CSV table of C-alpha atoms and ligand atoms in Angstrom, one decimal:
chain,number,residue,atom,x,y,z
W,1,MET,CA,94.8,129.6,82.7
W,2,ALA,CA,92.0,129.0,81.3
W,3,GLY,CA,90.0,126.1,82.8
W,4,ALA,CA,92.0,126.3,86.4
W,5,ARG,CA,90.8,126.5,89.7
W,6,GLN,CA,92.2,130.0,92.4
W,7,VAL,CA,93.2,128.2,95.2
W,8,THR,CA,91.5,131.1,97.4
W,9,SER,CA,89.1,130.1,99.6
W,10,SER,CA,88.5,127.4,101.7
W,11,ALA,CA,86.1,125.4,100.2
W,12,PHE,CA,88.8,124.6,97.6
W,13,GLY,CA,89.4,120.5,99.0
W,14,ILE,CA,90.6,117.4,98.1
W,15,ASP,CA,88.3,116.6,94.8
W,16,ASP,CA,89.9,120.3,93.7
W,17,LEU,CA,92.5,118.7,92.8
W,18,PRO,CA,93.3,116.8,90.5
W,19,VAL,CA,94.2,113.0,92.5
W,20,ARG,CA,92.9,109.7,91.6
W,21,ASP,CA,89.3,109.1,91.2
W,22,GLU,CA,89.2,105.6,93.1
W,23,LEU,CA,90.2,108.2,95.9
W,24,ARG,CA,87.4,110.7,95.2
W,25,GLY,CA,85.1,111.3,98.4
W,26,LYS,CA,87.1,109.3,100.3
W,27,PHE,CA,87.8,108.9,103.6
W,28,PRO,CA,91.6,108.2,105.7
W,29,TYR,CA,91.5,105.2,108.1
W,30,GLY,CA,90.8,105.6,111.4
W,31,ALA,CA,88.9,105.8,114.8
W,32,PRO,CA,88.1,108.8,116.3
W,33,GLN,CA,90.7,109.8,119.4
W,34,LEU,CA,88.2,111.2,122.0
W,35,ASP,CA,89.5,112.5,125.4
W,36,VAL,CA,87.8,110.7,128.1
W,37,PRO,CA,88.9,108.4,130.6
W,38,VAL,CA,88.3,104.5,129.6
W,39,GLN,CA,89.8,104.5,126.4
W,40,LEU,CA,89.0,100.8,125.7
W,41,ASN,CA,88.6,101.4,121.2
W,42,THR,CA,91.6,101.0,119.3
W,43,ASN,CA,93.0,96.5,121.0
W,44,GLU,CA,96.0,98.6,122.3
W,45,ASN,CA,97.4,97.4,124.9
W,46,PRO,CA,96.8,99.6,128.2
W,47,TYR,CA,99.7,98.7,130.6
W,48,PRO,CA,102.9,101.4,128.8
W,49,LEU,CA,106.3,99.7,129.4
W,50,PRO,CA,108.2,98.7,132.1
W,51,GLU,CA,110.2,100.5,133.5
W,52,PRO,CA,113.7,98.6,133.1
W,53,LEU,CA,112.9,97.9,128.9
W,54,VAL,CA,112.5,102.0,128.8
W,55,GLU,CA,116.0,102.5,130.2
W,56,ARG,CA,117.3,99.7,127.9
W,57,ILE,CA,115.5,101.3,124.7
W,58,THR,CA,117.1,103.8,126.2
W,59,GLU,CA,120.1,103.3,126.2
W,60,ARG,CA,120.0,101.0,122.9
W,61,VAL,CA,118.7,104.6,121.0
W,62,ARG,CA,121.7,106.9,122.3
W,63,GLU,CA,124.2,104.3,120.8
W,64,ALA,CA,122.4,104.3,117.7
W,65,ALA,CA,122.1,108.3,117.7
W,66,ARG,CA,126.1,107.4,117.2
W,67,GLY,CA,125.5,106.3,113.9
W,68,LEU,CA,122.5,109.0,112.4
W,69,ASN,CA,125.2,110.8,110.8
W,70,ARG,CA,124.9,106.6,107.7
W,71,TYR,CA,121.8,105.0,107.3
W,72,PRO,CA,120.4,102.3,109.5
W,73,ASP,CA,120.7,98.9,107.7
W,74,ARG,CA,119.0,98.9,105.0
W,75,ASP,CA,118.1,95.2,105.5
W,76,ALA,CA,117.8,94.8,109.1
W,77,VAL,CA,119.7,91.5,109.7
W,78,GLU,CA,119.8,91.8,113.8
W,79,LEU,CA,116.5,92.9,113.8
W,80,ARG,CA,115.3,89.7,111.5
W,81,THR,CA,117.0,87.4,113.7
W,82,GLU,CA,115.9,88.5,117.0
W,83,LEU,CA,112.3,88.0,115.0
W,84,ALA,CA,112.7,84.8,113.9
W,85,ALA,CA,114.1,83.6,116.7
W,86,TYR,CA,111.2,84.7,118.5
W,87,LEU,CA,108.9,82.9,116.8
W,88,THR,CA,111.0,79.7,116.5
W,89,ARG,CA,110.5,79.4,119.4
W,90,THR,CA,106.7,80.4,120.2
W,91,GLY,CA,105.5,79.8,116.5
W,92,LYS,CA,106.6,75.8,116.9
W,93,HIS,CA,108.5,75.7,114.3
W,94,PRO,CA,112.1,77.0,112.7
W,95,LEU,CA,112.8,80.3,111.1
W,96,THR,CA,115.7,82.5,109.4
W,97,ALA,CA,116.2,86.3,109.4
W,98,ALA,CA,116.0,84.9,105.4
W,99,ASN,CA,112.5,83.8,106.3
W,100,VAL,CA,111.0,86.9,108.0
W,101,TRP,CA,110.7,90.9,107.5
W,102,ALA,CA,109.6,93.8,109.4
W,103,ALA,CA,108.8,96.8,108.1
W,104,ASN,CA,107.0,99.7,109.5
W,105,GLY,CA,103.6,98.6,111.2
W,106,SER,CA,102.1,95.5,109.8
W,107,ASN,CA,99.8,98.1,107.4
W,108,GLU,CA,103.5,98.7,105.8
W,109,VAL,CA,103.9,94.9,105.6
W,110,ILE,CA,100.7,94.3,104.3
W,111,GLN,CA,101.2,97.9,101.3
W,112,GLN,CA,104.5,96.2,100.2
W,113,LEU,CA,103.2,92.6,99.8
W,114,LEU,CA,99.9,93.7,97.7
W,115,GLN,CA,102.6,96.5,96.0
W,116,THR,CA,104.4,93.3,95.2
W,117,PHE,CA,101.8,90.6,94.5
W,118,GLY,CA,98.8,93.1,93.7
W,119,GLY,CA,98.7,96.5,91.5
W,120,PRO,CA,95.9,97.5,89.6
W,121,GLY,CA,94.2,94.7,87.0
W,122,ARG,CA,94.2,92.2,90.0
W,123,THR,CA,92.4,92.1,93.0
W,124,ALA,CA,92.8,90.9,96.7
W,125,ILE,CA,89.7,88.8,98.6
W,126,GLY,CA,89.3,89.4,102.7
W,127,PHE,CA,86.4,87.6,104.4
W,128,GLU,CA,84.7,89.8,105.4
W,129,PRO,CA,83.8,91.7,108.1
W,130,SER,CA,87.1,91.9,108.4
W,131,TYR,CA,90.2,94.9,109.3
W,132,SER,CA,89.7,97.1,106.8
W,133,MET,CA,92.8,98.2,106.2
W,134,HIS,CA,93.4,95.8,103.8
W,135,ALA,CA,90.7,96.8,101.9
W,136,LEU,CA,92.6,100.7,102.6
W,137,ILE,CA,95.4,99.0,101.4
W,138,ALA,CA,94.4,97.4,98.4
W,139,ARG,CA,92.6,100.5,97.3
W,140,GLY,CA,95.6,102.8,97.7
W,141,THR,CA,97.6,100.0,95.8
W,142,GLY,CA,95.6,100.3,92.4
W,143,THR,CA,94.7,96.9,93.3
W,144,GLY,CA,90.7,95.6,93.6
W,145,TRP,CA,88.7,94.3,96.2
W,146,ILE,CA,86.3,91.6,96.6
W,147,SER,CA,84.2,90.8,99.8
W,148,GLY,CA,84.3,87.9,101.1
W,149,PRO,CA,81.7,85.9,102.7
W,150,ARG,CA,81.8,85.0,106.5
W,151,GLY,CA,78.8,83.1,107.3
W,152,GLU,CA,75.7,84.2,110.7
W,153,ASP,CA,78.8,83.3,113.5
W,154,PHE,CA,81.6,84.7,111.8
W,155,THR,CA,83.2,82.5,110.7
W,156,ILE,CA,84.6,81.7,107.6
W,157,ASP,CA,82.7,79.0,105.6
W,158,VAL,CA,85.2,77.1,103.6
W,159,ASP,CA,82.8,76.3,100.7
W,160,ALA,CA,81.9,79.3,100.2
W,161,ALA,CA,84.8,80.6,100.3
W,162,CYS,CA,86.7,77.9,98.3
W,163,ALA,CA,83.6,78.3,95.5
W,164,VAL,CA,84.1,82.6,96.1
W,165,LEU,CA,88.0,81.9,94.8
W,166,ALA,CA,87.1,79.6,92.1
W,167,GLU,CA,85.1,81.9,89.8
W,168,ARG,CA,87.1,85.6,91.1
W,169,ARG,CA,91.0,83.9,90.8
W,170,PRO,CA,92.0,86.6,93.3
W,171,GLU,CA,96.4,86.8,92.7
W,172,VAL,CA,96.3,87.5,96.5
W,173,VAL,CA,93.6,86.0,99.7
W,174,PHE,CA,93.7,87.8,103.4
W,175,ILE,CA,93.0,85.7,106.0
W,176,THR,CA,93.0,86.9,109.7
W,177,SER,CA,93.3,85.3,112.3
W,178,PRO,CA,92.2,86.0,115.0
W,179,ASN,CA,90.3,88.1,113.2
W,180,ASN,CA,89.4,91.5,113.3
W,181,PRO,CA,87.0,92.7,114.6
W,182,THR,CA,85.1,89.8,115.1
W,183,GLY,CA,87.5,87.9,117.4
W,184,THR,CA,86.9,84.4,115.6
W,185,ALA,CA,90.2,83.0,115.3
W,186,VAL,CA,90.3,80.6,112.1
W,187,ALA,CA,91.2,76.4,111.5
W,188,ALA,CA,94.1,75.4,110.1
W,189,GLU,CA,92.0,72.9,108.3
W,190,THR,CA,90.1,76.3,107.3
W,191,VAL,CA,93.8,78.2,105.5
W,192,LEU,CA,94.9,75.0,104.0
W,193,ALA,CA,91.5,74.7,102.3
W,194,LEU,CA,91.5,77.6,100.9
W,195,TYR,CA,95.8,78.1,100.5
W,196,GLU,CA,94.8,74.8,97.5
W,197,ALA,CA,91.5,76.5,96.9
W,198,ALA,CA,94.0,79.6,96.0
W,199,GLN,CA,97.1,77.8,93.8
W,200,SER,CA,94.7,76.0,91.7
W,201,ALA,CA,92.1,79.2,90.5
W,202,ARG,CA,96.6,80.3,90.1
W,203,ALA,CA,99.4,80.9,92.6
W,204,SER,CA,97.4,83.2,94.5
W,205,LEU,CA,100.0,84.4,98.0
W,206,VAL,CA,97.9,83.7,100.7
W,207,VAL,CA,98.2,85.8,104.0
W,208,VAL,CA,97.3,85.5,107.3
W,209,ASP,CA,97.2,88.1,109.5
W,210,GLU,CA,98.6,86.7,112.9
W,211,ALA,CA,98.4,90.8,114.5
W,212,TYR,CA,96.4,88.9,117.5
W,213,VAL,CA,97.4,85.1,117.9
W,214,GLU,CA,99.8,86.0,121.3
W,215,PHE,CA,96.0,86.4,122.4
W,216,SER,CA,94.6,83.3,121.5
W,217,HIS,CA,93.4,79.9,122.9
W,218,ARG,CA,94.7,78.1,118.9
W,219,ALA,CA,98.7,77.8,118.0
W,220,SER,CA,99.4,80.3,115.7
W,221,LEU,CA,99.5,79.0,111.9
W,222,LEU,CA,103.3,79.2,111.5
W,223,PRO,CA,103.8,75.6,111.2
W,224,LEU,CA,102.2,75.9,108.1
W,225,LEU,CA,104.5,77.8,106.0
W,226,ALA,CA,107.1,74.6,105.7
W,227,ASP,CA,105.9,73.1,102.0
W,228,ARG,CA,104.1,75.9,101.2
W,229,PRO,CA,106.0,79.2,99.6
W,230,CYS,CA,103.0,81.4,98.5
W,231,LEU,CA,101.5,81.1,102.2
W,232,VAL,CA,102.4,83.9,104.3
W,233,VAL,CA,101.8,85.1,108.2
W,234,CYS,CA,102.0,89.1,109.4
W,235,ARG,CA,102.7,90.0,112.3
W,236,THR,CA,102.3,92.7,115.2
W,237,MET,CA,104.6,94.7,117.6
W,238,SER,CA,101.5,96.7,118.4
W,239,LYS,CA,99.4,95.0,120.0
W,240,ALA,CA,100.9,91.5,121.5
W,241,PHE,CA,104.1,93.2,122.6
W,242,GLY,CA,102.3,96.5,124.4
W,243,ALA,CA,104.3,98.8,121.4
W,244,ALA,CA,101.8,100.2,118.6
W,245,GLY,CA,103.6,103.5,118.7
W,246,LEU,CA,107.2,101.2,117.7
W,247,ARG,CA,105.5,100.7,114.4
W,248,LEU,CA,107.0,97.4,114.2
W,249,GLY,CA,105.2,94.8,111.8
W,250,TYR,CA,106.4,92.0,110.2
W,251,LEU,CA,106.2,89.2,108.2
W,252,ALA,CA,107.5,85.0,108.0
W,253,ALA,CA,107.2,83.3,104.4
W,254,HIS,CA,109.5,81.2,102.1
W,255,PRO,CA,112.4,83.7,100.8
W,256,ALA,CA,111.7,84.4,97.6
W,257,VAL,CA,108.5,86.4,98.7
W,258,VAL,CA,111.5,88.2,101.4
W,259,ASP,CA,113.3,88.2,98.8
W,260,ALA,CA,110.2,90.2,96.9
W,261,VAL,CA,108.5,92.5,99.1
W,262,GLN,CA,112.7,93.7,98.9
W,263,LEU,CA,111.4,95.2,94.8
W,264,VAL,CA,108.6,97.2,95.9
W,265,ARG,CA,110.1,98.6,99.5
W,266,LEU,CA,112.3,101.9,99.6
W,267,PRO,CA,115.4,101.2,100.7
W,268,TYR,CA,116.4,102.1,103.9
W,269,HIS,CA,113.2,101.9,105.2
W,270,LEU,CA,112.9,100.8,108.9
W,271,SER,CA,115.4,104.0,110.4
W,272,ALA,CA,118.0,102.9,113.5
W,273,VAL,CA,115.2,104.3,115.8
W,274,THR,CA,112.8,101.9,114.7
W,275,GLN,CA,115.8,98.9,114.1
W,276,ALA,CA,116.5,99.4,118.2
W,277,THR,CA,114.2,99.6,119.6
W,278,ALA,CA,112.2,96.7,118.5
W,279,LEU,CA,115.7,95.0,119.7
W,280,ALA,CA,115.3,96.5,123.1
W,281,ALA,CA,111.2,95.3,123.5
W,282,LEU,CA,111.7,91.5,121.9
W,283,GLU,CA,114.9,91.5,125.0
W,284,HIS,CA,111.6,92.1,127.1
W,285,THR,CA,109.1,89.5,125.2
W,286,ASP,CA,109.0,87.3,128.5
W,287,THR,CA,107.9,90.8,131.2
W,288,LEU,CA,105.7,91.7,127.6
W,289,LEU,CA,104.1,88.2,127.3
W,290,GLY,CA,103.6,88.7,131.2
W,291,TYR,CA,100.9,91.6,130.8
W,292,VAL,CA,99.3,89.1,127.5
W,293,GLU,CA,98.9,86.6,130.2
W,294,THR,CA,96.5,89.2,132.3
W,295,LEU,CA,94.7,90.9,129.6
W,296,LYS,CA,93.4,86.8,128.1
W,297,ALA,CA,92.5,86.6,131.7
W,298,GLU,CA,90.1,90.4,131.8
W,299,ARG,CA,89.5,89.6,127.9
W,300,ASP,CA,87.7,86.0,128.8
W,301,ARG,CA,86.2,87.7,132.1
W,302,LEU,CA,84.4,90.0,130.2
W,303,VAL,CA,83.2,87.2,128.0
W,304,GLY,CA,82.0,85.9,130.6
W,305,GLU,CA,80.0,89.1,132.2
W,306,LEU,CA,78.6,90.1,129.2
W,307,ARG,CA,76.8,87.0,128.9
W,308,ALA,CA,76.0,86.8,132.1
W,309,ILE,CA,73.7,90.7,132.0
W,310,GLY,CA,72.2,89.3,128.6
W,311,TYR,CA,74.9,90.6,126.1
W,312,GLU,CA,74.8,87.9,122.9
W,313,VAL,CA,79.4,87.8,123.2
W,314,THR,CA,81.1,86.0,119.6
W,315,GLU,CA,83.8,83.7,121.3
W,316,SER,CA,87.2,85.6,121.0
W,317,ASP,CA,90.6,84.8,120.3
W,318,ALA,CA,92.3,88.3,120.9
W,319,ASN,CA,92.6,91.0,123.2
W,320,PHE,CA,89.0,92.7,122.3
W,321,VAL,CA,85.1,91.4,122.7
W,322,GLN,CA,82.8,91.0,119.6
W,323,PHE,CA,78.7,92.5,122.3
W,324,GLY,CA,75.4,92.1,121.1
W,325,ARG,CA,72.5,92.7,120.1
W,326,PHE,CA,71.6,96.8,119.6
W,327,GLU,CA,69.0,97.5,117.5
W,328,ASP,CA,70.7,100.6,116.9
W,329,SER,CA,74.4,100.1,117.3
W,330,HIS,CA,75.3,104.1,117.2
W,331,ALA,CA,73.4,105.0,119.5
W,332,ALA,CA,74.2,102.4,122.1
W,333,TRP,CA,78.4,102.7,120.8
W,334,GLN,CA,77.2,107.0,122.3
W,335,ARG,CA,75.3,105.7,125.4
W,336,ILE,CA,78.4,104.6,126.7
W,337,LEU,CA,80.9,107.4,125.3
W,338,ASP,CA,78.8,109.6,127.5
W,339,ARG,CA,79.5,106.9,130.9
W,340,GLY,CA,83.2,108.3,129.9
W,341,VAL,CA,83.5,104.9,128.0
W,342,LEU,CA,85.4,104.4,124.1
W,343,ILE,CA,84.7,101.9,122.1
W,344,ARG,CA,84.2,100.9,119.4
W,345,ASP,CA,81.4,101.0,116.3
W,346,ASN,CA,82.4,98.5,113.3
W,347,GLY,CA,79.8,98.9,111.7
W,348,VAL,CA,78.9,95.3,112.3
W,349,PRO,CA,75.1,95.7,112.3
W,350,GLY,CA,73.5,95.2,115.8
W,351,ARG,CA,77.6,95.3,117.3
W,352,LEU,CA,80.0,96.9,119.4
W,353,ARG,CA,83.4,95.8,119.9
W,354,VAL,CA,85.5,96.8,123.3
W,355,THR,CA,89.3,95.9,124.2
W,356,ALA,CA,90.1,94.2,127.0
W,357,GLY,CA,91.4,97.5,129.1
W,358,THR,CA,93.2,97.5,133.1
W,359,PRO,CA,90.5,95.1,135.3
W,360,ALA,CA,89.9,99.5,136.7
W,361,GLU,CA,88.8,100.5,133.1
W,362,ASN,CA,87.4,97.4,132.2
W,363,ASP,CA,84.7,97.8,135.7
W,364,ALA,CA,84.3,100.7,134.1
W,365,PHE,CA,82.4,98.8,131.3
W,366,LEU,CA,80.8,97.0,132.1
W,367,ASP,CA,78.9,99.2,135.0
W,368,ALA,CA,77.9,101.4,131.4
W,369,VAL,CA,77.3,98.4,130.0
W,370,ARG,CA,75.6,97.3,132.9
W,371,ASP,CA,73.3,101.0,133.3
W,372,LEU,CA,72.6,100.5,129.5
W,373,LYS,CA,71.4,97.2,130.1
W,374,LYS,CA,68.8,98.2,131.9
W,375,GLU,CA,67.7,101.9,130.4
W,376,GLN,CA,67.1,98.7,127.4
W,377,SER,CA,64.9,96.6,129.2
W,378,ALA,CA,63.3,99.5,131.0
P,1,PLP,C1,95.9,96.0,114.9
P,1,PLP,C2,95.4,95.6,113.1
P,1,PLP,C3,96.9,95.5,112.4
P,1,PLP,C4,98.7,96.4,113.1
P,1,PLP,O1,98.7,97.0,112.2
P,1,PLP,P1,100.1,98.1,113.3
P,1,PLP,O2,100.0,98.9,111.4
P,1,PLP,O3,101.2,96.8,112.9
P,1,PLP,O4,99.2,98.7,113.9
P,1,PLP,C5,97.4,94.5,111.1
P,1,PLP,N1,96.5,93.8,111.2
P,1,PLP,C6,95.5,93.6,112.2
P,1,PLP,C7,94.0,92.4,112.0
P,1,PLP,C8,95.0,94.2,113.2
P,1,PLP,O5,94.0,94.0,114.2
């Protein structure tokens, strides 16, 4: 066979396959998963699920197991109804199952949104530094990516952002609030200004990613959904609900958006086991949100102590804190890791990000950065 390569050596790699051009030379997303005593790098909730909830999950999954010969509820109606009730109760905005859609993590929700509203010949924008998965999912769906600006203090400058929207006219606009990795919340007025600008440029879909909103000092932006059919709010059970392993994300929007994403979702995408587990977790919302209060207090303690040590800290509305500055943030990350504490270098120049863990984990982290400061000022 002329031109065919032989698959005989381990030197054969991705780029030897007929993969799409835009994937060549790229690496999969992922924080290093290192086996160290204190892991504060992926914004997970440090508290394991409480035992009564583990029991309830076991019960509900056992029940679901009896019906596993059948496909699951394709529309996940019971789960969407309970998610809508949770949002209505906590978000001060009435929603029903028709406004809510769920998938395997909010990453899948975002993928479905980009499959529906992005794609080849279209573009999406995010204001960076922000959640890098938005750009990666854009690439995976063939959607062009625009890196929008943020100010020196990591807030979104409304005039600068609106100017880019007017000029580039993206089909999808991502606003992450609170933002990852900076922790910065976005004011409702900013979202409204961007929504207006995006609608006058073209009828763009504006996606507010509220993965961390339960940790915020500010209220959810859910009430903005009223009369704004092109606005979407994305949520997840990975952070506040302490269920990253469950893989359950969801969105709230006008029912037409929910109808639209169903054009691309795989049939039966959400397994009966996932639906049963998520429903069990929602029965224990109050207990789980209790941990959120502890984590908010720990987050505030981290901010205060890091400032007292002499670090520059970005205001945080999330369960993590961005701090610096470092001449060489990667070297600083390594020094902290050498002390048994894994945090995250998100590639923001001079800054690192630490997730709020248990009080003991946070103490270990603070000891490590105190040592580092002494070393650096010695
Ligand atoms: C962690 C995170 C998510 C959550 O993704 P899941 O797929 O639900 O685990 C979404 N958006 C942002 C900004 C995040 O940091």
